[in-house]
PDB file of C-alpha atoms and ligand atoms in Angstrom:
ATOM      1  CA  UNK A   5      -2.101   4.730  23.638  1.00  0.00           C
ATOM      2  CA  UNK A   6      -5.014   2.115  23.234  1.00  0.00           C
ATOM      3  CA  UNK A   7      -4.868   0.411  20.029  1.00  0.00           C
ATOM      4  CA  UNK A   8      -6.997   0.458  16.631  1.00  0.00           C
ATOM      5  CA  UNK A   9      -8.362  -3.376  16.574  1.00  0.00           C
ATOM      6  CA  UNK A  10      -8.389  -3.627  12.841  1.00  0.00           C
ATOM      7  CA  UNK A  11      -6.853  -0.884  10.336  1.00  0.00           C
ATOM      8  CA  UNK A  12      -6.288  -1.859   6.740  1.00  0.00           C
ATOM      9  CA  UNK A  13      -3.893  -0.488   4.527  1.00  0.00           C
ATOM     10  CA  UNK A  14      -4.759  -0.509   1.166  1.00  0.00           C
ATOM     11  CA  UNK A  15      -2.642  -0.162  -2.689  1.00  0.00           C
ATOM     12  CA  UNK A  16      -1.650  -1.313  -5.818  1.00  0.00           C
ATOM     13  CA  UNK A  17       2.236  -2.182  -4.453  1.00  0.00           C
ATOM     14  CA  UNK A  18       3.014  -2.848  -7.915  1.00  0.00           C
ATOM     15  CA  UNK A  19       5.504  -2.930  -6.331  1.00  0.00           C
ATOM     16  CA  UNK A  20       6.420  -2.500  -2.771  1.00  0.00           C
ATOM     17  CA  UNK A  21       8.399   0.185  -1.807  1.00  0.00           C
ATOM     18  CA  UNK A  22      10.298   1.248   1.079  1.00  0.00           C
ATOM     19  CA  UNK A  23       7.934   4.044   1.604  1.00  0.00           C
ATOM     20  CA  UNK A  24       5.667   1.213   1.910  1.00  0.00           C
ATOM     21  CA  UNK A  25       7.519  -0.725   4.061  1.00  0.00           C
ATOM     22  CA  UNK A  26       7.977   3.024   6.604  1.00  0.00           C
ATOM     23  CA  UNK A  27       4.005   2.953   6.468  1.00  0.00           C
ATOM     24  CA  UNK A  28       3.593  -0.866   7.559  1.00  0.00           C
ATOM     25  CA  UNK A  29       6.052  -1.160  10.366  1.00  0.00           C
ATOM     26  CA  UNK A  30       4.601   2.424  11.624  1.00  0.00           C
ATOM     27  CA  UNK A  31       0.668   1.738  11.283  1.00  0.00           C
ATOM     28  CA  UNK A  32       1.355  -1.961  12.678  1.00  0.00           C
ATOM     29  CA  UNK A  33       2.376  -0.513  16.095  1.00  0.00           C
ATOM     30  CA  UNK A  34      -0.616   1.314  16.284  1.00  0.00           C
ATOM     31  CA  UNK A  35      -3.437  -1.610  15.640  1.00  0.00           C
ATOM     32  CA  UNK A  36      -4.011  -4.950  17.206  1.00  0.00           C
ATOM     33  CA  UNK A  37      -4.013  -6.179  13.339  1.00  0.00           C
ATOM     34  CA  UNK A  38      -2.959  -4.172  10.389  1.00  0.00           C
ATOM     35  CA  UNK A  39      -4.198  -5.482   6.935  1.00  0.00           C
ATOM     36  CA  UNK A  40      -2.470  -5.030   4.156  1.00  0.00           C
ATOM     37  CA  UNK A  41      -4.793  -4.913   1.408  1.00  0.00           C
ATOM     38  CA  UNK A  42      -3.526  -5.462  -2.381  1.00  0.00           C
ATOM     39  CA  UNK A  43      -5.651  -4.151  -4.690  1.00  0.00           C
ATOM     40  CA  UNK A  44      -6.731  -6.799  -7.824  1.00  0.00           C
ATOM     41  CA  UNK A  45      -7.571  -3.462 -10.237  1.00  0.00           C
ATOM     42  CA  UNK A  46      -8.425  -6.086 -13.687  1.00  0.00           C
ATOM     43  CA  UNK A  47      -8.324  -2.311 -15.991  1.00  0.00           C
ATOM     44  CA  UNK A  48      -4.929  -1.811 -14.908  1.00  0.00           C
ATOM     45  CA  UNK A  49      -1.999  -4.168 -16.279  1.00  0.00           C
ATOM     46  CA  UNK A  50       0.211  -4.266 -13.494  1.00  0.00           C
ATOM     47  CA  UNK A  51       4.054  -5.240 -13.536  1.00  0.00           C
ATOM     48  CA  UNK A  52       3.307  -7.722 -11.097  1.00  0.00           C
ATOM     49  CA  UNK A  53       0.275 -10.511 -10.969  1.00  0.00           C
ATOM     50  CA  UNK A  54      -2.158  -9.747  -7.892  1.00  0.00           C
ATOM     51  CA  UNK A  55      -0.684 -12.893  -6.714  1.00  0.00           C
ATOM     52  CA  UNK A  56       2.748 -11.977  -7.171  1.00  0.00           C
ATOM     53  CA  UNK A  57       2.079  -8.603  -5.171  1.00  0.00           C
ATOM     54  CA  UNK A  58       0.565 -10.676  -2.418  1.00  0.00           C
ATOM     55  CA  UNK A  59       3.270 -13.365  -2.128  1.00  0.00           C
ATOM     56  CA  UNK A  60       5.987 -10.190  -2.380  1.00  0.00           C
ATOM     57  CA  UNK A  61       4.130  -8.621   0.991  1.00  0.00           C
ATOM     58  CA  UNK A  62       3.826 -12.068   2.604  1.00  0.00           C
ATOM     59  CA  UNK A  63       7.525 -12.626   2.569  1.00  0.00           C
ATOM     60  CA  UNK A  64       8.452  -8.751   3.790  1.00  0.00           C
ATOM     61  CA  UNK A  65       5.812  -8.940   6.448  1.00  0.00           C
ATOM     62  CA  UNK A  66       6.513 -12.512   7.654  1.00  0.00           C
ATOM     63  CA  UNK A  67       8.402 -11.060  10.477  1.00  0.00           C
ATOM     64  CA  UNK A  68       5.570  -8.420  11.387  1.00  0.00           C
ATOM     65  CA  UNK A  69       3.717  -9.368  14.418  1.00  0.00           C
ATOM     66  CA  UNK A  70      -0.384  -8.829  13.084  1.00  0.00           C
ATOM     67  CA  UNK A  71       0.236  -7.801   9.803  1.00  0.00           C
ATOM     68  CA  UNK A  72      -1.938 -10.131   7.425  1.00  0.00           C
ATOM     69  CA  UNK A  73      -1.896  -9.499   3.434  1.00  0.00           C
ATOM     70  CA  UNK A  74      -5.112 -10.291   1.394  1.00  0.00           C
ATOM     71  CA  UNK A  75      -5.876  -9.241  -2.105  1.00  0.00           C
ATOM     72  CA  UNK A  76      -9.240  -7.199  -2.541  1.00  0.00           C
ATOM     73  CA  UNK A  77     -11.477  -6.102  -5.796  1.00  0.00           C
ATOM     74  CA  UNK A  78     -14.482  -3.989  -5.746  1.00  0.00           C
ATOM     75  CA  UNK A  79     -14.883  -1.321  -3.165  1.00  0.00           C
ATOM     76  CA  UNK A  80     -12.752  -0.780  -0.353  1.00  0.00           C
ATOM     77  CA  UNK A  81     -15.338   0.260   1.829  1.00  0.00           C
ATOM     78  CA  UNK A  82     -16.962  -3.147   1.418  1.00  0.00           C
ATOM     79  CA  UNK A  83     -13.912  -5.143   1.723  1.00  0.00           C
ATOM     80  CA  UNK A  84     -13.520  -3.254   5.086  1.00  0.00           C
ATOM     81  CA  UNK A  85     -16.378  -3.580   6.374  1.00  0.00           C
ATOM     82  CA  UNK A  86     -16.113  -7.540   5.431  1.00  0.00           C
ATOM     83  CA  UNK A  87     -12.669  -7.226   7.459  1.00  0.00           C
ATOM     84  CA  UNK A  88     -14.018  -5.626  10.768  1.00  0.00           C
ATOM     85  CA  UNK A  89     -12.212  -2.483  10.066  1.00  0.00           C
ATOM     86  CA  UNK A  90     -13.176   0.837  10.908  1.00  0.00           C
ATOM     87  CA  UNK A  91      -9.821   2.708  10.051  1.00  0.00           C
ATOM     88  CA  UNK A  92      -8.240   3.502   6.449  1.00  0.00           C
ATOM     89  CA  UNK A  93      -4.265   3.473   6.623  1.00  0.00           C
ATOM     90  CA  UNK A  94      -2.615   6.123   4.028  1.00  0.00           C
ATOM     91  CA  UNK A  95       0.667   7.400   3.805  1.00  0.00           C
ATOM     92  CA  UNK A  96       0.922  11.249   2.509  1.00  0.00           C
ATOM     93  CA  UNK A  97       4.135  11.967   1.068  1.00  0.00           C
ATOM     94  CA  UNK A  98       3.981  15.848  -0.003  1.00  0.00           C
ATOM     95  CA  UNK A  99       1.495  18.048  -0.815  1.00  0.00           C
ATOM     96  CA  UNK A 100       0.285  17.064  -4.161  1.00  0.00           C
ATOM     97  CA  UNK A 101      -0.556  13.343  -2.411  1.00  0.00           C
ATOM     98  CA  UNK A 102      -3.497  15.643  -0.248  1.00  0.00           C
ATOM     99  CA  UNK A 103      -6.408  16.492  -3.069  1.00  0.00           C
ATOM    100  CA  UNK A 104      -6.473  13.121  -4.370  1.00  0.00           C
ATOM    101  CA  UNK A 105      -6.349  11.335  -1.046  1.00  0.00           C
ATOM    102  CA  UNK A 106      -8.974  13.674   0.473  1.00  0.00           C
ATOM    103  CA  UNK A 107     -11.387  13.091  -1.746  1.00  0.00           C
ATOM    104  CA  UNK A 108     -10.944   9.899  -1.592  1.00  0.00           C
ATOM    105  CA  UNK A 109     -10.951   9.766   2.671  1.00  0.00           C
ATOM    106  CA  UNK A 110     -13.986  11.703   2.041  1.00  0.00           C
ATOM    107  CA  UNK A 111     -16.181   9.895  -0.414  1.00  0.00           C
ATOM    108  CA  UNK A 112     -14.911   6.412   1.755  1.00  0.00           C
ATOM    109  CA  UNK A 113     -16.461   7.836   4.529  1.00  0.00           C
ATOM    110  CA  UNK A 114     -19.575   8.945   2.750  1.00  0.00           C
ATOM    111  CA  UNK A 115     -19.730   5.039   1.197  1.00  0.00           C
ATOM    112  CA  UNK A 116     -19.544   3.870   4.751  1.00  0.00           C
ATOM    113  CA  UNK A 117     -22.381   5.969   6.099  1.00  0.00           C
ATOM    114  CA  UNK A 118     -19.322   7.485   8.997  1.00  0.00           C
ATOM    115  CA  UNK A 119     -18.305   3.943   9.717  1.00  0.00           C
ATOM    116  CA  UNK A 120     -14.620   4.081   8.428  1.00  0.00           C
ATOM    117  CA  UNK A 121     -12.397   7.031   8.620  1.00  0.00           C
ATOM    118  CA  UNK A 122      -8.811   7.490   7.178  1.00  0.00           C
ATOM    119  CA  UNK A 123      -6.118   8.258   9.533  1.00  0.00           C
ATOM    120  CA  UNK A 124      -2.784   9.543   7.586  1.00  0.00           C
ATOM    121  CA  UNK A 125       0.917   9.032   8.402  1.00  0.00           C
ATOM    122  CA  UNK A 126       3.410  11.382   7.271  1.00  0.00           C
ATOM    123  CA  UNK A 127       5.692   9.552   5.083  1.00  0.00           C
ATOM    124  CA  UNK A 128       9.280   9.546   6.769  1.00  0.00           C
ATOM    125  CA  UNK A 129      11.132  12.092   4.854  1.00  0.00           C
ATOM    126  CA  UNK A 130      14.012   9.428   2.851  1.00  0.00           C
ATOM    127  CA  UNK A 131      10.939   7.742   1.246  1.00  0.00           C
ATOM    128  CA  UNK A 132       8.898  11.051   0.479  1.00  0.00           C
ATOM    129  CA  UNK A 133      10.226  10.987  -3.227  1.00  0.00           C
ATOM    130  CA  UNK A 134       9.371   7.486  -3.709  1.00  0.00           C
ATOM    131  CA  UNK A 135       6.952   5.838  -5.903  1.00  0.00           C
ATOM    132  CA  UNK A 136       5.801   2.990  -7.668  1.00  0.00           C
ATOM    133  CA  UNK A 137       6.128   4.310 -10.828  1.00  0.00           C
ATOM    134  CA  UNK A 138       9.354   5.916 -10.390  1.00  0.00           C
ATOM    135  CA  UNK A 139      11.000   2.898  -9.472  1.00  0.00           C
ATOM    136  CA  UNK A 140       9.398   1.241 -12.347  1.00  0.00           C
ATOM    137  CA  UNK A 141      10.753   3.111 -14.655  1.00  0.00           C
ATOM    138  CA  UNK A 142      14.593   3.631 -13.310  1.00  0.00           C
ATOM    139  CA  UNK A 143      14.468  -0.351 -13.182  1.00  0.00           C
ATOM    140  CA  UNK A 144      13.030  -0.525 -16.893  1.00  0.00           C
ATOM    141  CA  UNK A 145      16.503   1.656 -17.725  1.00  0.00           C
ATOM    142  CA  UNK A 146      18.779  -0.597 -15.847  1.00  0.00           C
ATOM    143  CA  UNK A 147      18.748   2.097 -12.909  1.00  0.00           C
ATOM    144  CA  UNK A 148      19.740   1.549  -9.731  1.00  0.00           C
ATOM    145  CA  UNK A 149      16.779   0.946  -7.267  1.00  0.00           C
ATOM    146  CA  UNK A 150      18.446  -0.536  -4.411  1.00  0.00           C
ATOM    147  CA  UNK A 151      17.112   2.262  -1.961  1.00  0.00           C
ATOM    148  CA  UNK A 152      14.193   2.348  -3.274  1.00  0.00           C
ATOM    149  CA  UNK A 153      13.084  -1.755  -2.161  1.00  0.00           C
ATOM    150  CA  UNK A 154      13.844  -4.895  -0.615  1.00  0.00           C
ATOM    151  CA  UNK A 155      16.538  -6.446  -2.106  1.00  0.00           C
ATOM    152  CA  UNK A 156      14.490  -9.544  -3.217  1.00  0.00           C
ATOM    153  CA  UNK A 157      11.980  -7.287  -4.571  1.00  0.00           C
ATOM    154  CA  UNK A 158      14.422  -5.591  -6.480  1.00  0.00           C
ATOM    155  CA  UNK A 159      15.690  -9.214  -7.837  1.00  0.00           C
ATOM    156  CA  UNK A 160      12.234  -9.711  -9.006  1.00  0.00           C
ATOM    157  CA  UNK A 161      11.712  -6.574 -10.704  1.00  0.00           C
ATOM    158  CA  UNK A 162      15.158  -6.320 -12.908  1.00  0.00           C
ATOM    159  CA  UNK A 163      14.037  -9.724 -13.823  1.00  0.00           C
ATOM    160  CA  UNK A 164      10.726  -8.124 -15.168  1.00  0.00           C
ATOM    161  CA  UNK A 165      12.544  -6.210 -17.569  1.00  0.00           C
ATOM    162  CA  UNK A 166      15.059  -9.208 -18.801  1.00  0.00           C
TER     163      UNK A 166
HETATM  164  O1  LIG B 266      -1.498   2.426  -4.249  1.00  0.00           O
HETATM  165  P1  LIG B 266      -2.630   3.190  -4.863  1.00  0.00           P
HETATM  166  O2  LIG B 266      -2.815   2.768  -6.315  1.00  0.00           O
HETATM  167  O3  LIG B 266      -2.470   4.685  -4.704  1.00  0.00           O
HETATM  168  O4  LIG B 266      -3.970   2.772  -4.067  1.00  0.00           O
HETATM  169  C1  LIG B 266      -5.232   3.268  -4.456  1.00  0.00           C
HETATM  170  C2  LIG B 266      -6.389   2.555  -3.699  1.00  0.00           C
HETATM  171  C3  LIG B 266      -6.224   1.047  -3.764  1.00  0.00           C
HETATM  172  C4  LIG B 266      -6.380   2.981  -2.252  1.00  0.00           C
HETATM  173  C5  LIG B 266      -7.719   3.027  -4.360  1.00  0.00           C
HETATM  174  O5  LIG B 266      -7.595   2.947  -5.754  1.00  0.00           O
HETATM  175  C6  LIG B 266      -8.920   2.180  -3.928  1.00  0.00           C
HETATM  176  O6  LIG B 266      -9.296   2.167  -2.789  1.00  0.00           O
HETATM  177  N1  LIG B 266      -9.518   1.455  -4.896  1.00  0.00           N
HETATM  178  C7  LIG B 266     -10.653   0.592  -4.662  1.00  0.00           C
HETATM  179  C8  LIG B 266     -11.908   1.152  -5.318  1.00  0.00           C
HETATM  180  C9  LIG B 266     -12.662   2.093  -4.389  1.00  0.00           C
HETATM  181  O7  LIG B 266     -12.991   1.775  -3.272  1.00  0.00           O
HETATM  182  N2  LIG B 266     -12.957   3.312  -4.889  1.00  0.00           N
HETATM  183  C10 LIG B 266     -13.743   4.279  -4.134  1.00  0.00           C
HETATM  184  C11 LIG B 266     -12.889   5.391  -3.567  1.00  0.00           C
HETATM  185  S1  LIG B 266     -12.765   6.685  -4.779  1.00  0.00           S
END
């Protein structure tokens, strides 16, 4: 299979999950470069700084041949189009993931004039009841979230909620 040059594959990661982690490795095999693209959303007050989140992906990824992490604000559209990428990565966990990630596929390719399409990967089914939030808020309970991330993500997460 020839390779996508550039693909990025944009989120919040606040924080990075293991269903996360299933996307990355996957999409990386399948592009020349895969960038991981945190998004800096300044309405939102995130667990983690944007620099946190970006540090958090360096260190998981450092292994990962082409993966690169950068932090983006604004548009996606125009931060790929300032990357040299033509393809959106998204994972789609269940059903309920589709609307919301259509229409936003859709109006991404409308902001791009057709450049930049979004290709979807099936979320491997452990991680398809995984989310940011969820893990959270079992780690804001003293939970156990140990399948849920890395285990120095995890570190950094319980110590959050000190
Ligand atoms: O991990 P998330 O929070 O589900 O990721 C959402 C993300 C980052 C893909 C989405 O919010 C996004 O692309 N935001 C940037 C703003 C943008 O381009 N909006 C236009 C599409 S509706």
């Amino acid at each position: 299979m020839e390779k996508i040059n550039v693909a990025i594959y944009p989120g919040s990661f606040d924080p990075l999950t293991l269903g996360h982690m299933d996307v990355i490795k996957r999409a990386a095999s399948m592009c020349s470069t895969l960038l991981v693209g945190v998004l800096n959303n300044k309405e939102k007050s995130p667990l983690f700084s944007i620099d946190e989140r970006v540090k958090i992906l360096e260190e998981a990824t450092k292994d990962m041949a082409g993966v690169r992490v950068s932090s983006f604000d604004g548009l996606l559209v125009h931060f790929a189009k300032a990357s040299g990428a033509h393809v959106i990565i998204r994972g789609l966990r269940a059903i309920t993931d589709f609307d919301y990630e259509l229409q936003i596929a859709q109006t991404n390719r409308i902001l791009s004039n057709g450049e930049i399409d979004t290709v979807f990967l099936a979320t491997s089914l452990e991680f398809a009841y995984l989310s940011s939030s969820s893990v959270r808020e079992i780690a804001s309970f003293g939970g156990d979230i140990s399948k849920c991330v890395l285990p120095f993500v995890a570190e950094q997460i319980y110590a959050k909620y000190e």
